[in-house]
Amino acid sequence: MRAAPADPEFGDLLRHWRSVRRFSQLDLASAAGSTPRYVSFVETGRSQPSREMVVRLARALDVPLRERNGLLLAAGFAPLYPVAALGSAQLARVEEALASMLEQHEPYPAVVMDRGWNVLRANRGASQLFGTLLAPDPLPDPANVLRLMIEPGPVRAAVLNWSSVAPALLERAAREAVGGVFDRETAELVRRLRSRPDVSAVLTGPSVTAPSVPVIDVRFALGDQVVELFSVVSTIGTPVDVTAQELRVEAFFPANQATRDTWHRLTTAGR
């Protein structure tokens, strides 16, 4: 999960991504329709790739769109993939789909996050969940789910099975990183969280027994009520915009009938 080197030459970046994907020069040449000799020349700076070749190499290595723009810049070309802001006209269709997903998931919580786990959109169910956990304080801006769940605070204090949830969240962060590689900010956040003594203790603790359930539920104490939720994460298919590729929708579901009944009572009382 290494981040790419800062301010590199194109050859350094290409070598980095080839190492990340565990491609030999022959593997990359075959996937990109080139030759190992050419790949070697590009990595050492003896050959300057065309814009088309940069894109072919990036596709062969499944480089995320934001980092593909970085490869193009390093090779002396303008970025190819747009970075539209969520809420802009360029992402209107995406925004409409996200709003529909959040609304259709009511009354259960659902949020839209960026690749750094910052909450960008939340439905009423999520607002009620976090509003209850954080009351009387408002949701921080930006609201980072990893920090809320792992660092000391009212959200973490309400997670009854925190010692199981924290390692699972950090594993998820690595697994769900765009292209399987952390960006620099998220890499630093995860490093900082993992280095906390309380987190390190649960990460290096004794191995647990084989799980008897398919997913790890998050057990929240909401006053004198307990709700158990698990989540399903969705991404946007075949994106060609950087922002769109990095968006994730996390929808929470009740883990049992008791939680379903409790949540409906809470949301009905809230209305």
PDB file of C-alpha atoms in Angstrom:
ATOM      1  CA  MET A   1       0.000   0.000   0.000  1.00  0.00           C
ATOM      2  CA  ARG A   2       2.897   2.367  -0.686  1.00  0.00           C
ATOM      3  CA  ALA A   3       2.161   5.881  -1.906  1.00  0.00           C
ATOM      4  CA  ALA A   4       3.846   7.060  -5.077  1.00  0.00           C
ATOM      5  CA  PRO A   5       7.095   9.041  -4.729  1.00  0.00           C
ATOM      6  CA  ALA A   6       6.807  12.837  -4.489  1.00  0.00           C
ATOM      7  CA  ASP A   7       7.636  14.928  -7.580  1.00  0.00           C
ATOM      8  CA  PRO A   8       9.125  11.996  -9.531  1.00  0.00           C
ATOM      9  CA  GLU A   9      10.282  11.604 -13.086  1.00  0.00           C
ATOM     10  CA  PHE A  10       7.952   9.631 -15.338  1.00  0.00           C
ATOM     11  CA  GLY A  11      10.275   6.617 -15.296  1.00  0.00           C
ATOM     12  CA  ASP A  12      10.278   6.585 -11.490  1.00  0.00           C
ATOM     13  CA  LEU A  13       6.479   6.693 -11.400  1.00  0.00           C
ATOM     14  CA  LEU A  14       6.177   3.929 -13.974  1.00  0.00           C
ATOM     15  CA  ARG A  15       8.624   1.766 -12.031  1.00  0.00           C
ATOM     16  CA  HIS A  16       6.671   2.452  -8.847  1.00  0.00           C
ATOM     17  CA  TRP A  17       3.372   1.308 -10.363  1.00  0.00           C
ATOM     18  CA  ARG A  18       4.987  -1.708 -11.965  1.00  0.00           C
ATOM     19  CA  SER A  19       6.316  -2.653  -8.529  1.00  0.00           C
ATOM     20  CA  VAL A  20       2.911  -2.094  -6.922  1.00  0.00           C
ATOM     21  CA  ARG A  21       1.254  -4.396  -9.455  1.00  0.00           C
ATOM     22  CA  ARG A  22       4.149  -6.855  -9.293  1.00  0.00           C
ATOM     23  CA  PHE A  23       4.651  -6.665 -13.044  1.00  0.00           C
ATOM     24  CA  SER A  24       7.954  -7.445 -14.665  1.00  0.00           C
ATOM     25  CA  GLN A  25       8.978  -5.312 -17.620  1.00  0.00           C
ATOM     26  CA  LEU A  26       7.931  -8.242 -19.800  1.00  0.00           C
ATOM     27  CA  ASP A  27       4.514  -8.394 -18.114  1.00  0.00           C
ATOM     28  CA  LEU A  28       3.929  -4.696 -18.656  1.00  0.00           C
ATOM     29  CA  ALA A  29       5.169  -4.774 -22.229  1.00  0.00           C
ATOM     30  CA  SER A  30       2.828  -7.659 -23.063  1.00  0.00           C
ATOM     31  CA  ALA A  31      -0.181  -5.978 -21.445  1.00  0.00           C
ATOM     32  CA  ALA A  32       0.497  -2.625 -23.135  1.00  0.00           C
ATOM     33  CA  GLY A  33       1.393  -4.020 -26.559  1.00  0.00           C
ATOM     34  CA  SER A  34       5.018  -2.933 -26.382  1.00  0.00           C
ATOM     35  CA  THR A  35       8.424  -4.522 -25.777  1.00  0.00           C
ATOM     36  CA  PRO A  36      10.499  -5.007 -22.608  1.00  0.00           C
ATOM     37  CA  ARG A  37      13.298  -3.023 -24.238  1.00  0.00           C
ATOM     38  CA  TYR A  38      10.998  -0.043 -24.754  1.00  0.00           C
ATOM     39  CA  VAL A  39       9.671  -0.231 -21.178  1.00  0.00           C
ATOM     40  CA  SER A  40      13.252  -0.313 -19.913  1.00  0.00           C
ATOM     41  CA  PHE A  41      14.161   2.722 -22.023  1.00  0.00           C
ATOM     42  CA  VAL A  42      11.138   4.653 -20.737  1.00  0.00           C
ATOM     43  CA  GLU A  43      11.941   3.844 -17.106  1.00  0.00           C
ATOM     44  CA  THR A  44      15.547   4.963 -17.480  1.00  0.00           C
ATOM     45  CA  GLY A  45      14.631   8.106 -19.427  1.00  0.00           C
ATOM     46  CA  ARG A  46      16.273   6.998 -22.674  1.00  0.00           C
ATOM     47  CA  SER A  47      12.893   7.134 -24.450  1.00  0.00           C
ATOM     48  CA  GLN A  48      10.100   9.658 -24.101  1.00  0.00           C
ATOM     49  CA  PRO A  49       6.629   8.037 -24.284  1.00  0.00           C
ATOM     50  CA  SER A  50       3.849   9.533 -26.361  1.00  0.00           C
ATOM     51  CA  ARG A  51       0.604  10.604 -24.719  1.00  0.00           C
ATOM     52  CA  GLU A  52      -1.083   7.508 -26.139  1.00  0.00           C
ATOM     53  CA  MET A  53       1.632   5.241 -24.735  1.00  0.00           C
ATOM     54  CA  VAL A  54       1.342   6.824 -21.277  1.00  0.00           C
ATOM     55  CA  VAL A  55      -2.377   6.017 -21.275  1.00  0.00           C
ATOM     56  CA  ARG A  56      -1.751   2.466 -22.530  1.00  0.00           C
ATOM     57  CA  LEU A  57       0.835   1.821 -19.829  1.00  0.00           C
ATOM     58  CA  ALA A  58      -1.446   3.295 -17.144  1.00  0.00           C
ATOM     59  CA  ARG A  59      -4.371   1.155 -18.264  1.00  0.00           C
ATOM     60  CA  ALA A  60      -2.219  -1.950 -18.308  1.00  0.00           C
ATOM     61  CA  LEU A  61      -1.213  -1.233 -14.706  1.00  0.00           C
ATOM     62  CA  ASP A  62      -4.769  -0.280 -13.655  1.00  0.00           C
ATOM     63  CA  VAL A  63      -3.538   3.058 -12.337  1.00  0.00           C
ATOM     64  CA  PRO A  64      -6.323   5.151 -10.727  1.00  0.00           C
ATOM     65  CA  LEU A  65      -7.475   8.135 -12.782  1.00  0.00           C
ATOM     66  CA  ARG A  66      -5.992  10.782 -10.470  1.00  0.00           C
ATOM     67  CA  GLU A  67      -2.603   9.080 -10.658  1.00  0.00           C
ATOM     68  CA  ARG A  68      -2.948   8.677 -14.442  1.00  0.00           C
ATOM     69  CA  ASN A  69      -3.132  12.446 -14.633  1.00  0.00           C
ATOM     70  CA  GLY A  70       0.052  12.518 -12.569  1.00  0.00           C
ATOM     71  CA  LEU A  71       1.746  10.175 -15.016  1.00  0.00           C
ATOM     72  CA  LEU A  72       0.701  12.396 -17.921  1.00  0.00           C
ATOM     73  CA  LEU A  73       2.039  15.501 -16.182  1.00  0.00           C
ATOM     74  CA  ALA A  74       5.322  13.753 -15.389  1.00  0.00           C
ATOM     75  CA  ALA A  75       5.654  12.857 -19.078  1.00  0.00           C
ATOM     76  CA  GLY A  76       5.034  16.474 -20.112  1.00  0.00           C
ATOM     77  CA  PHE A  77       1.375  16.221 -21.142  1.00  0.00           C
ATOM     78  CA  ALA A  78      -1.778  17.888 -19.885  1.00  0.00           C
ATOM     79  CA  PRO A  79      -4.077  15.820 -17.661  1.00  0.00           C
ATOM     80  CA  LEU A  80      -6.689  13.811 -19.538  1.00  0.00           C
ATOM     81  CA  TYR A  81      -9.235  12.936 -16.855  1.00  0.00           C
ATOM     82  CA  PRO A  82     -11.469  15.709 -15.445  1.00  0.00           C
ATOM     83  CA  VAL A  83     -11.809  16.367 -11.721  1.00  0.00           C
ATOM     84  CA  ALA A  84     -15.332  17.754 -11.401  1.00  0.00           C
ATOM     85  CA  ALA A  85     -16.658  18.838  -8.019  1.00  0.00           C
ATOM     86  CA  LEU A  86     -19.543  16.890  -6.553  1.00  0.00           C
ATOM     87  CA  GLY A  87     -22.566  19.112  -7.118  1.00  0.00           C
ATOM     88  CA  SER A  88     -21.238  20.520 -10.394  1.00  0.00           C
ATOM     89  CA  ALA A  89     -23.120  20.271 -13.678  1.00  0.00           C
ATOM     90  CA  GLN A  90     -20.579  17.735 -14.968  1.00  0.00           C
ATOM     91  CA  LEU A  91     -21.568  15.271 -12.240  1.00  0.00           C
ATOM     92  CA  ALA A  92     -25.306  16.012 -12.304  1.00  0.00           C
ATOM     93  CA  ARG A  93     -26.244  12.458 -13.317  1.00  0.00           C
ATOM     94  CA  VAL A  94     -23.973  11.008 -10.670  1.00  0.00           C
ATOM     95  CA  GLU A  95     -25.375  13.367  -8.039  1.00  0.00           C
ATOM     96  CA  GLU A  96     -28.924  12.394  -8.992  1.00  0.00           C
ATOM     97  CA  ALA A  97     -28.088   8.695  -8.672  1.00  0.00           C
ATOM     98  CA  LEU A  98     -26.422   9.222  -5.299  1.00  0.00           C
ATOM     99  CA  ALA A  99     -29.376  11.223  -3.988  1.00  0.00           C
ATOM    100  CA  SER A 100     -31.734   8.471  -5.123  1.00  0.00           C
ATOM    101  CA  MET A 101     -29.654   5.788  -3.398  1.00  0.00           C
ATOM    102  CA  LEU A 102     -29.544   7.747  -0.147  1.00  0.00           C
ATOM    103  CA  GLU A 103     -33.276   8.440  -0.222  1.00  0.00           C
ATOM    104  CA  GLN A 104     -34.257   4.886  -1.123  1.00  0.00           C
ATOM    105  CA  HIS A 105     -32.252   3.579   1.826  1.00  0.00           C
ATOM    106  CA  GLU A 106     -34.279   5.524   4.395  1.00  0.00           C
ATOM    107  CA  PRO A 107     -34.856   5.129   7.262  1.00  0.00           C
ATOM    108  CA  TYR A 108     -31.518   3.343   7.603  1.00  0.00           C
ATOM    109  CA  PRO A 109     -28.232   5.294   7.515  1.00  0.00           C
ATOM    110  CA  ALA A 110     -26.332   5.805   4.267  1.00  0.00           C
ATOM    111  CA  VAL A 111     -23.453   8.136   3.423  1.00  0.00           C
ATOM    112  CA  VAL A 112     -21.351   9.135   0.428  1.00  0.00           C
ATOM    113  CA  MET A 113     -17.612   9.280   1.128  1.00  0.00           C
ATOM    114  CA  ASP A 114     -14.531  10.298  -0.823  1.00  0.00           C
ATOM    115  CA  ARG A 115     -11.416   8.147  -1.005  1.00  0.00           C
ATOM    116  CA  GLY A 116     -10.138   9.619   2.263  1.00  0.00           C
ATOM    117  CA  TRP A 117     -13.264   8.471   4.173  1.00  0.00           C
ATOM    118  CA  ASN A 118     -14.651  12.004   4.460  1.00  0.00           C
ATOM    119  CA  VAL A 119     -18.456  12.182   4.457  1.00  0.00           C
ATOM    120  CA  LEU A 120     -19.734  14.207   1.497  1.00  0.00           C
ATOM    121  CA  ARG A 121     -23.454  13.385   1.656  1.00  0.00           C
ATOM    122  CA  ALA A 122     -25.655  11.767   4.295  1.00  0.00           C
ATOM    123  CA  ASN A 123     -29.305  10.778   4.371  1.00  0.00           C
ATOM    124  CA  ARG A 124     -31.662  11.480   7.275  1.00  0.00           C
ATOM    125  CA  GLY A 125     -30.931   8.079   8.832  1.00  0.00           C
ATOM    126  CA  ALA A 126     -27.184   8.780   8.929  1.00  0.00           C
ATOM    127  CA  SER A 127     -27.784  12.304  10.219  1.00  0.00           C
ATOM    128  CA  GLN A 128     -29.894  10.862  13.033  1.00  0.00           C
ATOM    129  CA  LEU A 129     -27.297   8.203  13.886  1.00  0.00           C
ATOM    130  CA  PHE A 130     -24.332  10.578  14.031  1.00  0.00           C
ATOM    131  CA  GLY A 131     -26.431  13.375  15.490  1.00  0.00           C
ATOM    132  CA  THR A 132     -27.455  11.110  18.360  1.00  0.00           C
ATOM    133  CA  LEU A 133     -23.909   9.857  18.929  1.00  0.00           C
ATOM    134  CA  LEU A 134     -22.349  13.337  18.863  1.00  0.00           C
ATOM    135  CA  ALA A 135     -25.098  15.311  20.627  1.00  0.00           C
ATOM    136  CA  PRO A 136     -25.018  18.072  21.659  1.00  0.00           C
ATOM    137  CA  ASP A 137     -22.075  18.756  19.321  1.00  0.00           C
ATOM    138  CA  PRO A 138     -22.643  18.961  15.553  1.00  0.00           C
ATOM    139  CA  LEU A 139     -21.020  16.642  13.033  1.00  0.00           C
ATOM    140  CA  PRO A 140     -17.468  17.906  12.428  1.00  0.00           C
ATOM    141  CA  ASP A 141     -16.588  19.361   9.044  1.00  0.00           C
ATOM    142  CA  PRO A 142     -15.059  17.443   7.447  1.00  0.00           C
ATOM    143  CA  ALA A 143     -16.456  14.350   9.120  1.00  0.00           C
ATOM    144  CA  ASN A 144     -13.931  11.570   8.657  1.00  0.00           C
ATOM    145  CA  VAL A 145     -15.396   8.144   9.403  1.00  0.00           C
ATOM    146  CA  LEU A 146     -12.056   6.526  10.244  1.00  0.00           C
ATOM    147  CA  ARG A 147     -11.232   9.234  12.771  1.00  0.00           C
ATOM    148  CA  LEU A 148     -14.734   9.254  14.282  1.00  0.00           C
ATOM    149  CA  MET A 149     -14.714   5.486  14.747  1.00  0.00           C
ATOM    150  CA  ILE A 150     -11.116   4.949  15.856  1.00  0.00           C
ATOM    151  CA  GLU A 151      -9.976   8.055  17.708  1.00  0.00           C
ATOM    152  CA  PRO A 152     -11.295   8.704  21.240  1.00  0.00           C
ATOM    153  CA  GLY A 153     -14.601  10.554  21.226  1.00  0.00           C
ATOM    154  CA  PRO A 154     -18.344  10.054  21.577  1.00  0.00           C
ATOM    155  CA  VAL A 155     -18.699   7.899  18.444  1.00  0.00           C
ATOM    156  CA  ARG A 156     -15.953   5.479  19.440  1.00  0.00           C
ATOM    157  CA  ALA A 157     -17.270   5.419  23.030  1.00  0.00           C
ATOM    158  CA  ALA A 158     -20.646   4.233  21.724  1.00  0.00           C
ATOM    159  CA  VAL A 159     -19.153   1.315  19.750  1.00  0.00           C
ATOM    160  CA  LEU A 160     -19.559  -1.622  22.108  1.00  0.00           C
ATOM    161  CA  ASN A 161     -17.355  -3.971  20.043  1.00  0.00           C
ATOM    162  CA  TRP A 162     -14.665  -1.418  19.181  1.00  0.00           C
ATOM    163  CA  SER A 163     -11.781  -3.895  19.593  1.00  0.00           C
ATOM    164  CA  SER A 164     -13.215  -5.931  16.706  1.00  0.00           C
ATOM    165  CA  VAL A 165     -14.389  -3.024  14.590  1.00  0.00           C
ATOM    166  CA  ALA A 166     -11.164  -0.960  14.605  1.00  0.00           C
ATOM    167  CA  PRO A 167      -8.921  -3.631  12.981  1.00  0.00           C
ATOM    168  CA  ALA A 168     -11.664  -4.446  10.477  1.00  0.00           C
ATOM    169  CA  LEU A 169     -11.995  -0.789   9.486  1.00  0.00           C
ATOM    170  CA  LEU A 170      -8.263  -0.430   8.911  1.00  0.00           C
ATOM    171  CA  GLU A 171      -8.286  -3.584   6.789  1.00  0.00           C
ATOM    172  CA  ARG A 172     -11.183  -2.118   4.824  1.00  0.00           C
ATOM    173  CA  ALA A 173      -9.291   1.120   4.287  1.00  0.00           C
ATOM    174  CA  ALA A 174      -6.498  -0.805   2.589  1.00  0.00           C
ATOM    175  CA  ARG A 175      -8.828  -3.084   0.642  1.00  0.00           C
ATOM    176  CA  GLU A 176     -11.056  -0.259  -0.624  1.00  0.00           C
ATOM    177  CA  ALA A 177      -8.282   2.182  -1.534  1.00  0.00           C
ATOM    178  CA  VAL A 178      -8.772   3.330  -5.127  1.00  0.00           C
ATOM    179  CA  GLY A 179      -6.694   1.058  -7.320  1.00  0.00           C
ATOM    180  CA  GLY A 180      -5.564  -0.777  -4.201  1.00  0.00           C
ATOM    181  CA  VAL A 181      -3.104   1.978  -3.274  1.00  0.00           C
ATOM    182  CA  PHE A 182      -3.476   4.733  -0.684  1.00  0.00           C
ATOM    183  CA  ASP A 183      -3.218   8.350  -1.673  1.00  0.00           C
ATOM    184  CA  ARG A 184      -0.731  10.291   0.454  1.00  0.00           C
ATOM    185  CA  GLU A 185      -3.242  11.873   2.834  1.00  0.00           C
ATOM    186  CA  THR A 186      -5.092   8.633   3.533  1.00  0.00           C
ATOM    187  CA  ALA A 187      -1.816   6.726   3.888  1.00  0.00           C
ATOM    188  CA  GLU A 188      -0.679   9.223   6.528  1.00  0.00           C
ATOM    189  CA  LEU A 189      -4.043   9.054   8.325  1.00  0.00           C
ATOM    190  CA  VAL A 190      -3.973   5.244   8.451  1.00  0.00           C
ATOM    191  CA  ARG A 191      -0.327   5.255   9.582  1.00  0.00           C
ATOM    192  CA  ARG A 192      -1.191   7.698  12.370  1.00  0.00           C
ATOM    193  CA  LEU A 193      -4.203   5.676  13.485  1.00  0.00           C
ATOM    194  CA  ARG A 194      -2.308   2.386  13.440  1.00  0.00           C
ATOM    195  CA  SER A 195       0.496   3.893  15.520  1.00  0.00           C
ATOM    196  CA  ARG A 196      -1.843   4.836  18.379  1.00  0.00           C
ATOM    197  CA  PRO A 197      -1.025   2.616  21.393  1.00  0.00           C
ATOM    198  CA  ASP A 198      -4.662   1.580  21.878  1.00  0.00           C
ATOM    199  CA  VAL A 199      -5.029   0.642  18.215  1.00  0.00           C
ATOM    200  CA  SER A 200      -1.652  -1.105  18.087  1.00  0.00           C
ATOM    201  CA  ALA A 201      -2.700  -3.193  21.077  1.00  0.00           C
ATOM    202  CA  VAL A 202      -5.773  -4.590  19.329  1.00  0.00           C
ATOM    203  CA  LEU A 203      -3.890  -5.077  16.049  1.00  0.00           C
ATOM    204  CA  THR A 204      -1.157  -7.126  17.710  1.00  0.00           C
ATOM    205  CA  GLY A 205      -3.377  -8.903  20.224  1.00  0.00           C
ATOM    206  CA  PRO A 206      -3.955 -12.662  20.255  1.00  0.00           C
ATOM    207  CA  SER A 207      -5.605 -14.201  17.217  1.00  0.00           C
ATOM    208  CA  VAL A 208      -9.342 -14.573  17.403  1.00  0.00           C
ATOM    209  CA  THR A 209     -11.270 -17.742  16.697  1.00  0.00           C
ATOM    210  CA  ALA A 210     -12.877 -18.380  13.337  1.00  0.00           C
ATOM    211  CA  PRO A 211     -15.895 -16.064  12.882  1.00  0.00           C
ATOM    212  CA  SER A 212     -19.362 -17.576  13.089  1.00  0.00           C
ATOM    213  CA  VAL A 213     -20.984 -14.751  11.072  1.00  0.00           C
ATOM    214  CA  PRO A 214     -20.301 -13.510   7.522  1.00  0.00           C
ATOM    215  CA  VAL A 215     -19.690  -9.873   8.457  1.00  0.00           C
ATOM    216  CA  ILE A 216     -18.613  -7.851  11.504  1.00  0.00           C
ATOM    217  CA  ASP A 217     -21.556  -5.907  12.888  1.00  0.00           C
ATOM    218  CA  VAL A 218     -21.026  -2.535  14.533  1.00  0.00           C
ATOM    219  CA  ARG A 219     -22.855  -2.472  17.868  1.00  0.00           C
ATOM    220  CA  PHE A 220     -23.820   1.087  18.815  1.00  0.00           C
ATOM    221  CA  ALA A 221     -25.154   2.102  22.213  1.00  0.00           C
ATOM    222  CA  LEU A 222     -27.742   4.824  21.621  1.00  0.00           C
ATOM    223  CA  GLY A 223     -28.720   5.829  25.120  1.00  0.00           C
ATOM    224  CA  ASP A 224     -30.317   2.751  26.670  1.00  0.00           C
ATOM    225  CA  GLN A 225     -30.833   1.171  23.236  1.00  0.00           C
ATOM    226  CA  VAL A 226     -28.403  -1.022  21.293  1.00  0.00           C
ATOM    227  CA  VAL A 227     -28.441  -1.265  17.504  1.00  0.00           C
ATOM    228  CA  GLU A 228     -26.342  -3.684  15.455  1.00  0.00           C
ATOM    229  CA  LEU A 229     -25.581  -2.605  11.890  1.00  0.00           C
ATOM    230  CA  PHE A 230     -23.546  -3.960   8.994  1.00  0.00           C
ATOM    231  CA  SER A 231     -22.779  -2.116   5.784  1.00  0.00           C
ATOM    232  CA  VAL A 232     -22.611  -2.621   2.035  1.00  0.00           C
ATOM    233  CA  VAL A 233     -20.301  -0.407  -0.033  1.00  0.00           C
ATOM    234  CA  SER A 234     -21.047   0.602  -3.638  1.00  0.00           C
ATOM    235  CA  THR A 235     -18.869   2.380  -6.194  1.00  0.00           C
ATOM    236  CA  ILE A 236     -19.571   3.962  -9.562  1.00  0.00           C
ATOM    237  CA  GLY A 237     -19.014   1.670 -12.517  1.00  0.00           C
ATOM    238  CA  THR A 238     -16.693   2.604 -15.419  1.00  0.00           C
ATOM    239  CA  PRO A 239     -15.953   6.186 -14.306  1.00  0.00           C
ATOM    240  CA  VAL A 240     -13.916   8.544 -16.479  1.00  0.00           C
ATOM    241  CA  ASP A 241     -13.907  11.391 -13.950  1.00  0.00           C
ATOM    242  CA  VAL A 242     -11.495  11.392 -11.012  1.00  0.00           C
ATOM    243  CA  THR A 243     -14.087  12.455  -8.442  1.00  0.00           C
ATOM    244  CA  ALA A 244     -16.609   9.896  -9.656  1.00  0.00           C
ATOM    245  CA  GLN A 245     -14.056   7.086  -9.405  1.00  0.00           C
ATOM    246  CA  GLU A 246     -13.235   8.002  -5.816  1.00  0.00           C
ATOM    247  CA  LEU A 247     -16.820   8.146  -4.492  1.00  0.00           C
ATOM    248  CA  ARG A 248     -18.224   5.358  -2.318  1.00  0.00           C
ATOM    249  CA  VAL A 249     -21.720   4.865  -0.962  1.00  0.00           C
ATOM    250  CA  GLU A 250     -21.897   3.035   2.355  1.00  0.00           C
ATOM    251  CA  ALA A 251     -25.372   1.805   3.259  1.00  0.00           C
ATOM    252  CA  PHE A 252     -26.051   0.399   6.729  1.00  0.00           C
ATOM    253  CA  PHE A 253     -28.527  -2.418   7.344  1.00  0.00           C
ATOM    254  CA  PRO A 254     -29.981  -3.806  10.571  1.00  0.00           C
ATOM    255  CA  ALA A 255     -28.222  -7.005  11.607  1.00  0.00           C
ATOM    256  CA  ASN A 256     -31.293  -8.477  13.261  1.00  0.00           C
ATOM    257  CA  GLN A 257     -34.995  -7.954  13.866  1.00  0.00           C
ATOM    258  CA  ALA A 258     -34.398  -6.365  17.260  1.00  0.00           C
ATOM    259  CA  THR A 259     -32.290  -3.639  15.645  1.00  0.00           C
ATOM    260  CA  ARG A 260     -34.880  -3.187  12.907  1.00  0.00           C
ATOM    261  CA  ASP A 261     -37.611  -2.659  15.501  1.00  0.00           C
ATOM    262  CA  THR A 262     -35.439  -0.366  17.644  1.00  0.00           C
ATOM    263  CA  TRP A 263     -34.383   1.744  14.683  1.00  0.00           C
ATOM    264  CA  HIS A 264     -37.945   2.228  13.512  1.00  0.00           C
ATOM    265  CA  ARG A 265     -38.936   3.334  17.024  1.00  0.00           C
ATOM    266  CA  LEU A 266     -36.047   5.797  17.147  1.00  0.00           C
ATOM    267  CA  THR A 267     -36.704   7.266  13.716  1.00  0.00           C
ATOM    268  CA  THR A 268     -40.455   7.495  14.329  1.00  0.00           C
ATOM    269  CA  ALA A 269     -39.804   9.311  17.618  1.00  0.00           C
ATOM    270  CA  GLY A 270     -37.368  11.597  15.812  1.00  0.00           C
ATOM    271  CA  ARG A 271     -39.999  12.606  13.287  1.00  0.00           C
TER     272      ARG A 271
END
